[in-house]
PDB file of C-alpha atoms in Angstrom:
ATOM      1  CA  MET A   1     119.188  80.178  78.492  1.00 82.00           C
ATOM      2  CA  MET A   2     117.644  81.665  81.582  1.00 89.00           C
ATOM      3  CA  LYS A   3     115.455  79.253  83.263  1.00 95.00           C
ATOM      4  CA  LYS A   4     111.945  81.042  84.285  1.00 96.00           C
ATOM      5  CA  TYR A   5     109.617  79.751  86.934  1.00 97.00           C
ATOM      6  CA  ARG A   6     105.828  80.511  86.354  1.00 97.00           C
ATOM      7  CA  ILE A   7     104.121  82.194  89.639  1.00 97.00           C
ATOM      8  CA  ALA A   8     100.424  82.404  90.378  1.00 97.00           C
ATOM      9  CA  VAL A   9      99.970  85.445  92.807  1.00 97.00           C
ATOM     10  CA  ILE A  10      96.970  85.425  94.794  1.00 97.00           C
ATOM     11  CA  PRO A  11      97.544  88.863  96.557  1.00 97.00           C
ATOM     12  CA  GLY A  12      94.782  88.463  98.883  1.00 95.00           C
ATOM     13  CA  ASP A  13      92.609  91.086 101.084  1.00 95.00           C
ATOM     14  CA  GLY A  14      93.451  93.656 103.597  1.00 93.00           C
ATOM     15  CA  ILE A  15      97.526  94.069 104.051  1.00 94.00           C
ATOM     16  CA  GLY A  16      97.907  90.750 101.472  1.00 95.00           C
ATOM     17  CA  PRO A  17      98.615  93.173  98.851  1.00 96.00           C
ATOM     18  CA  GLU A  18     101.227  94.812 100.662  1.00 97.00           C
ATOM     19  CA  VAL A  19     103.103  92.547 101.755  1.00 96.00           C
ATOM     20  CA  VAL A  20     103.097  90.312  98.735  1.00 96.00           C
ATOM     21  CA  ALA A  21     103.962  93.185  96.572  1.00 97.00           C
ATOM     22  CA  GLU A  22     106.973  93.334  98.741  1.00 97.00           C
ATOM     23  CA  GLY A  23     107.564  89.876  98.575  1.00 96.00           C
ATOM     24  CA  ILE A  24     107.975  90.153  95.154  1.00 97.00           C
ATOM     25  CA  LYS A  25     110.862  93.155  95.340  1.00 97.00           C
ATOM     26  CA  VAL A  26     112.799  90.369  97.555  1.00 96.00           C
ATOM     27  CA  LEU A  27     112.067  87.764  94.432  1.00 97.00           C
ATOM     28  CA  ASN A  28     113.018  89.773  91.867  1.00 97.00           C
ATOM     29  CA  LYS A  29     116.613  91.166  93.796  1.00 97.00           C
ATOM     30  CA  VAL A  30     117.520  87.296  94.724  1.00 96.00           C
ATOM     31  CA  ALA A  31     116.497  86.683  90.841  1.00 97.00           C
ATOM     32  CA  GLU A  32     118.822  89.338  89.916  1.00 97.00           C
ATOM     33  CA  LEU A  33     121.430  88.814  92.269  1.00 97.00           C
ATOM     34  CA  ASP A  34     121.881  85.034  90.874  1.00 95.00           C
ATOM     35  CA  GLY A  35     121.586  85.586  87.116  1.00 94.00           C
ATOM     36  CA  SER A  36     120.777  81.900  86.173  1.00 96.00           C
ATOM     37  CA  PHE A  37     116.727  82.334  86.999  1.00 97.00           C
ATOM     38  CA  GLU A  38     114.155  85.250  86.647  1.00 97.00           C
ATOM     39  CA  PHE A  39     110.507  85.179  87.907  1.00 97.00           C
ATOM     40  CA  GLU A  40     107.084  86.016  86.075  1.00 97.00           C
ATOM     41  CA  PHE A  41     103.715  86.476  87.815  1.00 98.00           C
ATOM     42  CA  THR A  42     100.200  86.212  86.578  1.00 98.00           C
ATOM     43  CA  TYR A  43      98.134  87.811  89.150  1.00 98.00           C
ATOM     44  CA  PHE A  44      94.545  86.594  90.598  1.00 98.00           C
ATOM     45  CA  PRO A  45      91.827  89.083  92.111  1.00 97.00           C
ATOM     46  CA  TRP A  46      90.480  86.207  94.146  1.00 97.00           C
ATOM     47  CA  GLY A  47      89.359  86.308  97.995  1.00 97.00           C
ATOM     48  CA  CYS A  48      87.164  88.207 100.279  1.00 96.00           C
ATOM     49  CA  GLU A  49      86.632  91.052  97.909  1.00 93.00           C
ATOM     50  CA  TYR A  50      86.001  89.468  95.131  1.00 96.00           C
ATOM     51  CA  TYR A  51      83.390  86.817  97.210  1.00 96.00           C
ATOM     52  CA  SER A  52      81.714  89.866  98.155  1.00 94.00           C
ATOM     53  CA  GLN A  53      81.075  90.747  94.763  1.00 94.00           C
ATOM     54  CA  TYR A  54      80.380  86.753  93.472  1.00 96.00           C
ATOM     55  CA  GLY A  55      79.594  85.220  95.846  1.00 96.00           C
ATOM     56  CA  LYS A  56      82.630  82.779  95.427  1.00 97.00           C
ATOM     57  CA  MET A  57      86.154  83.330  96.649  1.00 97.00           C
ATOM     58  CA  MET A  58      88.202  81.827  93.559  1.00 97.00           C
ATOM     59  CA  GLU A  59      86.696  81.280  89.866  1.00 97.00           C
ATOM     60  CA  ASP A  60      84.634  77.850  89.193  1.00 97.00           C
ATOM     61  CA  ASP A  61      87.805  76.599  87.270  1.00 97.00           C
ATOM     62  CA  GLY A  62      90.471  78.233  89.626  1.00 97.00           C
ATOM     63  CA  LEU A  63      92.643  75.295  89.976  1.00 97.00           C
ATOM     64  CA  GLU A  64      92.477  74.456  86.277  1.00 97.00           C
ATOM     65  CA  GLN A  65      94.122  77.367  85.376  1.00 97.00           C
ATOM     66  CA  LEU A  66      96.379  77.471  88.714  1.00 97.00           C
ATOM     67  CA  LYS A  67      97.883  73.734  87.985  1.00 96.00           C
ATOM     68  CA  ASP A  68     100.508  74.892  85.296  1.00 94.00           C
ATOM     69  CA  TYR A  69     101.843  77.212  87.278  1.00 96.00           C
ATOM     70  CA  ASP A  70     105.466  76.402  89.554  1.00 97.00           C
ATOM     71  CA  ALA A  71     104.608  78.270  92.709  1.00 96.00           C
ATOM     72  CA  ILE A  72     101.598  79.932  93.648  1.00 96.00           C
ATOM     73  CA  TYR A  73     102.620  83.492  96.042  1.00 96.00           C
ATOM     74  CA  LEU A  74      99.134  83.608  98.396  1.00 96.00           C
ATOM     75  CA  GLY A  75      99.126  86.667 100.289  1.00 96.00           C
ATOM     76  CA  ALA A  76      96.770  87.242 103.718  1.00 94.00           C
ATOM     77  CA  VAL A  77      93.401  86.341 103.115  1.00 94.00           C
ATOM     78  CA  GLY A  78      90.193  87.860 105.606  1.00 93.00           C
ATOM     79  CA  TYR A  79      87.447  90.606 105.306  1.00 90.00           C
ATOM     80  CA  PRO A  80      84.886  91.888 107.359  1.00 90.00           C
ATOM     81  CA  GLY A  81      81.789  90.338 106.310  1.00 91.00           C
ATOM     82  CA  VAL A  82      83.045  87.246 104.802  1.00 94.00           C
ATOM     83  CA  PRO A  83      83.450  84.365 107.946  1.00 94.00           C
ATOM     84  CA  ASP A  84      86.772  83.176 108.372  1.00 93.00           C
ATOM     85  CA  HIS A  85      85.713  79.358 107.446  1.00 93.00           C
ATOM     86  CA  ILE A  86      84.428  80.672 104.381  1.00 95.00           C
ATOM     87  CA  SER A  87      87.651  82.532 103.076  1.00 95.00           C
ATOM     88  CA  LEU A  88      89.553  79.416 104.587  1.00 94.00           C
ATOM     89  CA  TRP A  89      88.073  76.768 103.358  1.00 94.00           C
ATOM     90  CA  GLU A  90      86.957  78.231  99.707  1.00 96.00           C
ATOM     91  CA  LEU A  91      90.112  79.311  99.021  1.00 96.00           C
ATOM     92  CA  LEU A  92      92.794  78.228 100.816  1.00 94.00           C
ATOM     93  CA  LEU A  93      92.025  74.602 101.699  1.00 94.00           C
ATOM     94  CA  LYS A  94      90.562  74.342  98.277  1.00 95.00           C
ATOM     95  CA  ILE A  95      94.460  74.553  96.744  1.00 96.00           C
ATOM     96  CA  ARG A  96      95.999  72.722  99.947  1.00 93.00           C
ATOM     97  CA  LYS A  97      93.352  69.537  98.653  1.00 93.00           C
ATOM     98  CA  GLY A  98      92.845  70.090  95.606  1.00 95.00           C
ATOM     99  CA  PHE A  99      96.941  69.980  94.803  1.00 95.00           C
ATOM    100  CA  ASP A 100      97.268  67.695  97.514  1.00 94.00           C
ATOM    101  CA  GLN A 101      99.837  69.791  99.846  1.00 93.00           C
ATOM    102  CA  TYR A 102     100.003  67.538 102.773  1.00 92.00           C
ATOM    103  CA  VAL A 103     103.477  69.169 103.874  1.00 92.00           C
ATOM    104  CA  ASN A 104     103.147  72.845 106.032  1.00 90.00           C
ATOM    105  CA  LEU A 105     106.830  73.843 106.266  1.00 89.00           C
ATOM    106  CA  ARG A 106     108.069  76.958 109.004  1.00 88.00           C
ATOM    107  CA  PRO A 107     111.295  77.823 109.325  1.00 88.00           C
ATOM    108  CA  ILE A 108     112.292  79.057 112.922  1.00 86.00           C
ATOM    109  CA  LYS A 109     114.987  81.306 112.398  1.00 87.00           C
ATOM    110  CA  LEU A 110     116.112  84.269 115.078  1.00 85.00           C
ATOM    111  CA  LEU A 111     116.697  86.877 112.834  1.00 84.00           C
ATOM    112  CA  GLU A 112     119.638  89.698 113.293  1.00 85.00           C
ATOM    113  CA  GLY A 113     119.322  92.218 114.971  1.00 85.00           C
ATOM    114  CA  ALA A 114     115.820  90.450 116.802  1.00 83.00           C
ATOM    115  CA  PRO A 115     115.088  90.063 120.575  1.00 83.00           C
ATOM    116  CA  CYS A 116     115.162  86.462 121.998  1.00 82.00           C
ATOM    117  CA  PRO A 117     113.083  85.802 125.083  1.00 81.00           C
ATOM    118  CA  LEU A 118     115.096  83.165 125.694  1.00 80.00           C
ATOM    119  CA  LYS A 119     117.827  83.844 127.855  1.00 81.00           C
ATOM    120  CA  ASP A 120     121.683  82.871 127.354  1.00 84.00           C
ATOM    121  CA  VAL A 121     120.901  81.517 123.107  1.00 82.00           C
ATOM    122  CA  SER A 122     122.719  82.609 120.523  1.00 84.00           C
ATOM    123  CA  ARG A 123     121.008  82.917 117.266  1.00 84.00           C
ATOM    124  CA  GLU A 124     122.965  79.664 116.076  1.00 84.00           C
ATOM    125  CA  GLN A 125     121.064  78.121 118.076  1.00 84.00           C
ATOM    126  CA  ILE A 126     117.760  78.748 117.068  1.00 84.00           C
ATOM    127  CA  ASP A 127     117.726  77.012 113.425  1.00 84.00           C
ATOM    128  CA  MET A 128     114.519  74.629 113.316  1.00 84.00           C
ATOM    129  CA  LEU A 129     112.643  73.587 110.334  1.00 87.00           C
ATOM    130  CA  VAL A 130     107.969  72.949 111.796  1.00 87.00           C
ATOM    131  CA  ILE A 131     106.957  70.616 109.713  1.00 89.00           C
ATOM    132  CA  ARG A 132     102.628  70.105 109.768  1.00 88.00           C
ATOM    133  CA  GLU A 133     100.351  67.408 108.323  1.00 89.00           C
ATOM    134  CA  ASN A 134      98.286  69.970 106.365  1.00 89.00           C
ATOM    135  CA  SER A 135      95.570  68.582 104.849  1.00 90.00           C
ATOM    136  CA  GLU A 136      93.755  65.817 107.444  1.00 91.00           C
ATOM    137  CA  GLY A 137      93.493  65.748 111.281  1.00 88.00           C
ATOM    138  CA  GLU A 138      90.930  69.190 111.780  1.00 86.00           C
ATOM    139  CA  TYR A 139      91.427  70.110 108.470  1.00 88.00           C
ATOM    140  CA  ALA A 140      89.538  67.244 107.105  1.00 90.00           C
ATOM    141  CA  GLY A 141      86.498  68.712 107.306  1.00 89.00           C
ATOM    142  CA  ALA A 142      84.710  65.687 108.774  1.00 93.00           C
ATOM    143  CA  GLY A 143      81.499  66.592 111.320  1.00 95.00           C
ATOM    144  CA  ASP A 144      78.069  67.668 111.672  1.00 96.00           C
ATOM    145  CA  TRP A 145      75.562  70.258 113.327  1.00 96.00           C
ATOM    146  CA  LEU A 146      73.051  68.886 114.886  1.00 97.00           C
ATOM    147  CA  PHE A 147      69.474  70.087 115.689  1.00 97.00           C
ATOM    148  CA  LYS A 148      70.770  73.644 114.356  1.00 96.00           C
ATOM    149  CA  ASP A 149      69.268  77.149 116.538  1.00 96.00           C
ATOM    150  CA  GLN A 150      67.634  75.057 118.805  1.00 97.00           C
ATOM    151  CA  PRO A 151      68.158  74.365 122.959  1.00 97.00           C
ATOM    152  CA  HIS A 152      69.941  70.643 122.376  1.00 97.00           C
ATOM    153  CA  GLU A 153      72.132  71.869 119.511  1.00 97.00           C
ATOM    154  CA  VAL A 154      75.057  69.797 118.759  1.00 98.00           C
ATOM    155  CA  VAL A 155      78.144  70.270 117.347  1.00 97.00           C
ATOM    156  CA  LEU A 156      80.560  67.355 116.438  1.00 96.00           C
ATOM    157  CA  GLN A 157      83.881  68.607 114.515  1.00 93.00           C
ATOM    158  CA  THR A 158      86.378  65.156 113.964  1.00 93.00           C
ATOM    159  CA  GLY A 159      89.570  65.240 113.419  1.00 91.00           C
ATOM    160  CA  VAL A 160      90.465  62.098 110.227  1.00 93.00           C
ATOM    161  CA  PHE A 161      94.445  60.499 110.965  1.00 94.00           C
ATOM    162  CA  SER A 162      94.570  58.020 107.964  1.00 95.00           C
ATOM    163  CA  ARG A 163      97.376  55.891 108.516  1.00 96.00           C
ATOM    164  CA  THR A 164      98.966  57.557 105.049  1.00 95.00           C
ATOM    165  CA  GLY A 165      98.663  60.765 105.631  1.00 94.00           C
ATOM    166  CA  VAL A 166     100.528  60.208 108.597  1.00 94.00           C
ATOM    167  CA  GLU A 167     102.978  57.725 107.324  1.00 94.00           C
ATOM    168  CA  ARG A 168     103.880  60.151 104.495  1.00 94.00           C
ATOM    169  CA  ILE A 169     104.669  63.768 106.671  1.00 93.00           C
ATOM    170  CA  ILE A 170     106.356  61.679 109.458  1.00 92.00           C
ATOM    171  CA  ARG A 171     108.706  59.863 106.405  1.00 91.00           C
ATOM    172  CA  TYR A 172     109.524  63.928 105.177  1.00 92.00           C
ATOM    173  CA  GLY A 173     110.103  64.442 108.438  1.00 90.00           C
ATOM    174  CA  TYR A 174     112.607  61.887 108.460  1.00 89.00           C
ATOM    175  CA  GLU A 175     114.054  62.537 105.226  1.00 89.00           C
ATOM    176  CA  GLU A 176     114.632  66.483 106.193  1.00 89.00           C
ATOM    177  CA  ALA A 177     115.969  65.707 108.934  1.00 87.00           C
ATOM    178  CA  ARG A 178     118.491  63.124 107.224  1.00 86.00           C
ATOM    179  CA  LYS A 179     119.540  65.760 104.476  1.00 88.00           C
ATOM    180  CA  GLN A 180     119.986  68.073 107.240  1.00 86.00           C
ATOM    181  CA  GLY A 181     122.117  66.279 109.015  1.00 85.00           C
ATOM    182  CA  LYS A 182     119.684  67.194 112.045  1.00 83.00           C
ATOM    183  CA  SER A 183     117.688  65.487 114.669  1.00 83.00           C
ATOM    184  CA  LEU A 184     113.498  65.005 114.525  1.00 84.00           C
ATOM    185  CA  THR A 185     111.653  65.935 117.405  1.00 83.00           C
ATOM    186  CA  SER A 186     107.449  64.507 117.552  1.00 85.00           C
ATOM    187  CA  ILE A 187     105.333  66.584 119.020  1.00 82.00           C
ATOM    188  CA  SER A 188     102.229  65.322 120.322  1.00 82.00           C
ATOM    189  CA  LYS A 189      98.953  65.508 123.046  1.00 82.00           C
ATOM    190  CA  GLY A 190      98.869  61.921 123.593  1.00 83.00           C
ATOM    191  CA  ASN A 191      97.994  61.716 127.145  1.00 84.00           C
ATOM    192  CA  ALA A 192      94.709  63.775 125.946  1.00 86.00           C
ATOM    193  CA  LEU A 193      94.383  62.470 122.560  1.00 86.00           C
ATOM    194  CA  ASN A 194      93.969  58.883 123.087  1.00 90.00           C
ATOM    195  CA  TYR A 195      93.486  58.158 120.165  1.00 92.00           C
ATOM    196  CA  SER A 196      94.816  60.681 117.060  1.00 90.00           C
ATOM    197  CA  MET A 197      97.353  61.341 118.991  1.00 89.00           C
ATOM    198  CA  VAL A 198      98.555  57.396 120.472  1.00 90.00           C
ATOM    199  CA  PHE A 199      97.932  56.766 116.857  1.00 93.00           C
ATOM    200  CA  TRP A 200     100.385  59.261 115.329  1.00 91.00           C
ATOM    201  CA  ASP A 201     103.091  58.484 118.085  1.00 89.00           C
ATOM    202  CA  GLN A 202     102.980  54.806 117.010  1.00 92.00           C
ATOM    203  CA  VAL A 203     103.754  54.875 113.504  1.00 92.00           C
ATOM    204  CA  PHE A 204     106.340  57.464 113.974  1.00 90.00           C
ATOM    205  CA  GLU A 205     108.162  55.199 116.397  1.00 89.00           C
ATOM    206  CA  GLU A 206     107.613  52.727 112.770  1.00 91.00           C
ATOM    207  CA  VAL A 207     108.698  54.969 110.534  1.00 90.00           C
ATOM    208  CA  GLY A 208     111.941  54.967 112.287  1.00 85.00           C
ATOM    209  CA  THR A 209     112.845  51.646 112.884  1.00 83.00           C
ATOM    210  CA  LYS A 210     111.719  50.186 109.817  1.00 76.00           C
ATOM    211  CA  GLY A 211     115.178  51.079 108.683  1.00 53.00           C
ATOM    212  CA  GLU A 212     114.327  52.192 105.510  1.00 47.00           C
ATOM    213  CA  PRO A 213     117.278  54.220 103.766  1.00 41.00           C
ATOM    214  CA  ALA A 214     115.561  58.091 104.299  1.00 41.00           C
ATOM    215  CA  CYS A 215     114.063  57.313 107.378  1.00 39.00           C
ATOM    216  CA  ASP A 216     116.600  55.338 110.051  1.00 36.00           C
ATOM    217  CA  LEU A 217     117.615  56.314 112.747  1.00 33.00           C
ATOM    218  CA  LEU A 218     121.351  57.735 111.866  1.00 32.00           C
ATOM    219  CA  ILE A 219     119.749  60.837 111.590  1.00 32.00           C
ATOM    220  CA  GLY A 220     120.819  61.419 115.487  1.00 33.00           C
ATOM    221  CA  ARG A 221     118.603  61.656 118.866  1.00 36.00           C
ATOM    222  CA  VAL A 222     114.730  61.321 117.643  1.00 40.00           C
ATOM    223  CA  VAL A 223     112.691  62.049 120.816  1.00 43.00           C
ATOM    224  CA  GLN A 224     108.788  62.629 120.924  1.00 45.00           C
ATOM    225  CA  TYR A 225     107.772  65.064 122.740  1.00 45.00           C
ATOM    226  CA  HIS A 226     104.810  65.436 124.033  1.00 44.00           C
ATOM    227  CA  ILE A 227     102.524  68.666 125.403  1.00 43.00           C
ATOM    228  CA  GLU A 228     101.452  68.247 129.580  1.00 43.00           C
ATOM    229  CA  ASN A 229     100.922  71.692 130.344  1.00 41.00           C
ATOM    230  CA  ASN A 230      97.279  73.012 128.707  1.00 40.00           C
ATOM    231  CA  LEU A 231      97.414  76.152 130.826  1.00 37.00           C
ATOM    232  CA  TYR A 232      97.812  77.502 127.080  1.00 36.00           C
ATOM    233  CA  GLU A 233      96.559  81.140 125.950  1.00 37.00           C
ATOM    234  CA  GLN A 234      94.535  80.636 122.671  1.00 34.00           C
ATOM    235  CA  GLY A 235      96.509  81.770 120.090  1.00 37.00           C
ATOM    236  CA  ARG A 236     100.217  81.467 121.740  1.00 40.00           C
ATOM    237  CA  ILE A 237     100.612  77.602 121.832  1.00 43.00           C
ATOM    238  CA  ASN A 238     102.926  77.811 118.479  1.00 47.00           C
ATOM    239  CA  GLN A 239     105.360  80.442 120.099  1.00 46.00           C
ATOM    240  CA  ASN A 240     105.921  78.647 123.735  1.00 47.00           C
ATOM    241  CA  MET A 241     105.816  75.441 122.199  1.00 50.00           C
ATOM    242  CA  LEU A 242     108.253  75.665 120.203  1.00 52.00           C
ATOM    243  CA  ALA A 243     110.360  78.120 123.174  1.00 48.00           C
ATOM    244  CA  ALA A 244     110.002  74.961 124.755  1.00 48.00           C
ATOM    245  CA  VAL A 245     111.451  73.214 121.816  1.00 46.00           C
ATOM    246  CA  SER A 246     114.035  75.347 121.289  1.00 45.00           C
ATOM    247  CA  ARG A 247     115.731  74.312 124.828  1.00 42.00           C
ATOM    248  CA  LEU A 248     114.354  70.614 124.477  1.00 41.00           C
ATOM    249  CA  ALA A 249     115.873  70.124 120.987  1.00 39.00           C
ATOM    250  CA  GLY A 250     118.578  73.115 119.990  1.00 39.00           C
ATOM    251  CA  ASN A 251     119.126  72.996 116.898  1.00 36.00           C
ATOM    252  CA  ASP A 252     117.139  69.399 116.188  1.00 37.00           C
ATOM    253  CA  TYR A 253     113.878  69.702 113.222  1.00 40.00           C
ATOM    254  CA  ALA A 254     110.642  69.262 115.152  1.00 43.00           C
ATOM    255  CA  ILE A 255     107.908  67.664 113.464  1.00 46.00           C
ATOM    256  CA  ILE A 256     104.571  68.574 115.015  1.00 41.00           C
ATOM    257  CA  GLY A 257     101.821  66.244 115.288  1.00 42.00           C
ATOM    258  CA  LYS A 258      98.412  67.665 116.070  1.00 38.00           C
ATOM    259  CA  VAL A 259      98.814  69.968 119.415  1.00 37.00           C
ATOM    260  CA  PHE A 260      95.382  71.714 120.345  1.00 35.00           C
ATOM    261  CA  SER A 261      95.376  75.221 121.991  1.00 32.00           C
ATOM    262  CA  ILE A 262      93.455  75.598 125.093  1.00 32.00           C
ATOM    263  CA  LYS A 263      92.333  78.569 126.681  1.00 33.00           C
ATOM    264  CA  ARG A 264      93.740  79.337 129.692  1.00 34.00           C
ATOM    265  CA  PRO A 265      91.284  78.901 133.164  1.00 35.00           C
ATOM    266  CA  LYS A 266      90.100  82.485 134.877  1.00 35.00           C
TER     267      LYS A 266
END
């Protein structure tokens, strides 16, 4: 009997529906070529346009509606007139936190025919998996806005790093590296973030030296890599950092801590 995967589709806003539609074509083609499974797609109209009509990004029982699906296919979300923090916190982060989706996976591969900014690097050398903590840190939403709209107003945004949250994402990184037969690189900013990232670095070493079956050092070279150069333009930290990692680690897997992008001084 052919296995059926039930997918909840939230196309989102703007270019989101177009991109999701093409992605669904690819998924259906993969299922057709494999022949052992198929997809069943159910669409949900949630997003910023939904918010503009109903004053909320998703239905009140949205998580209850989504919980029985095998996966959620979420498109780009964002629309003029809806603040970004509303669109993020009331849809994506609500789903992420509601289902405890603490792993953010971002594979980095050089596609055939795509140019590479690195000199003398082959496609085979660009093969990394970025693993980022997905629910704590800046995503914890801890902070305050004091004396709002007054000359002496103060804004606090607090990153939250629990031992449970840090250990489980780092352990996931070790397990993936071992499964793939690759080495593991931790990227943090421990020189400036003297509490959160020093703690992260400490836990990274602890998990790697405990000798647990899935978290030992037999996976190969383990590296902790600190971002020392603060001259990153806003929005360019990822590609610059990954280029540096690819030079450092070759085909290694990279596990990313919390890295801040800092605007280049004038």
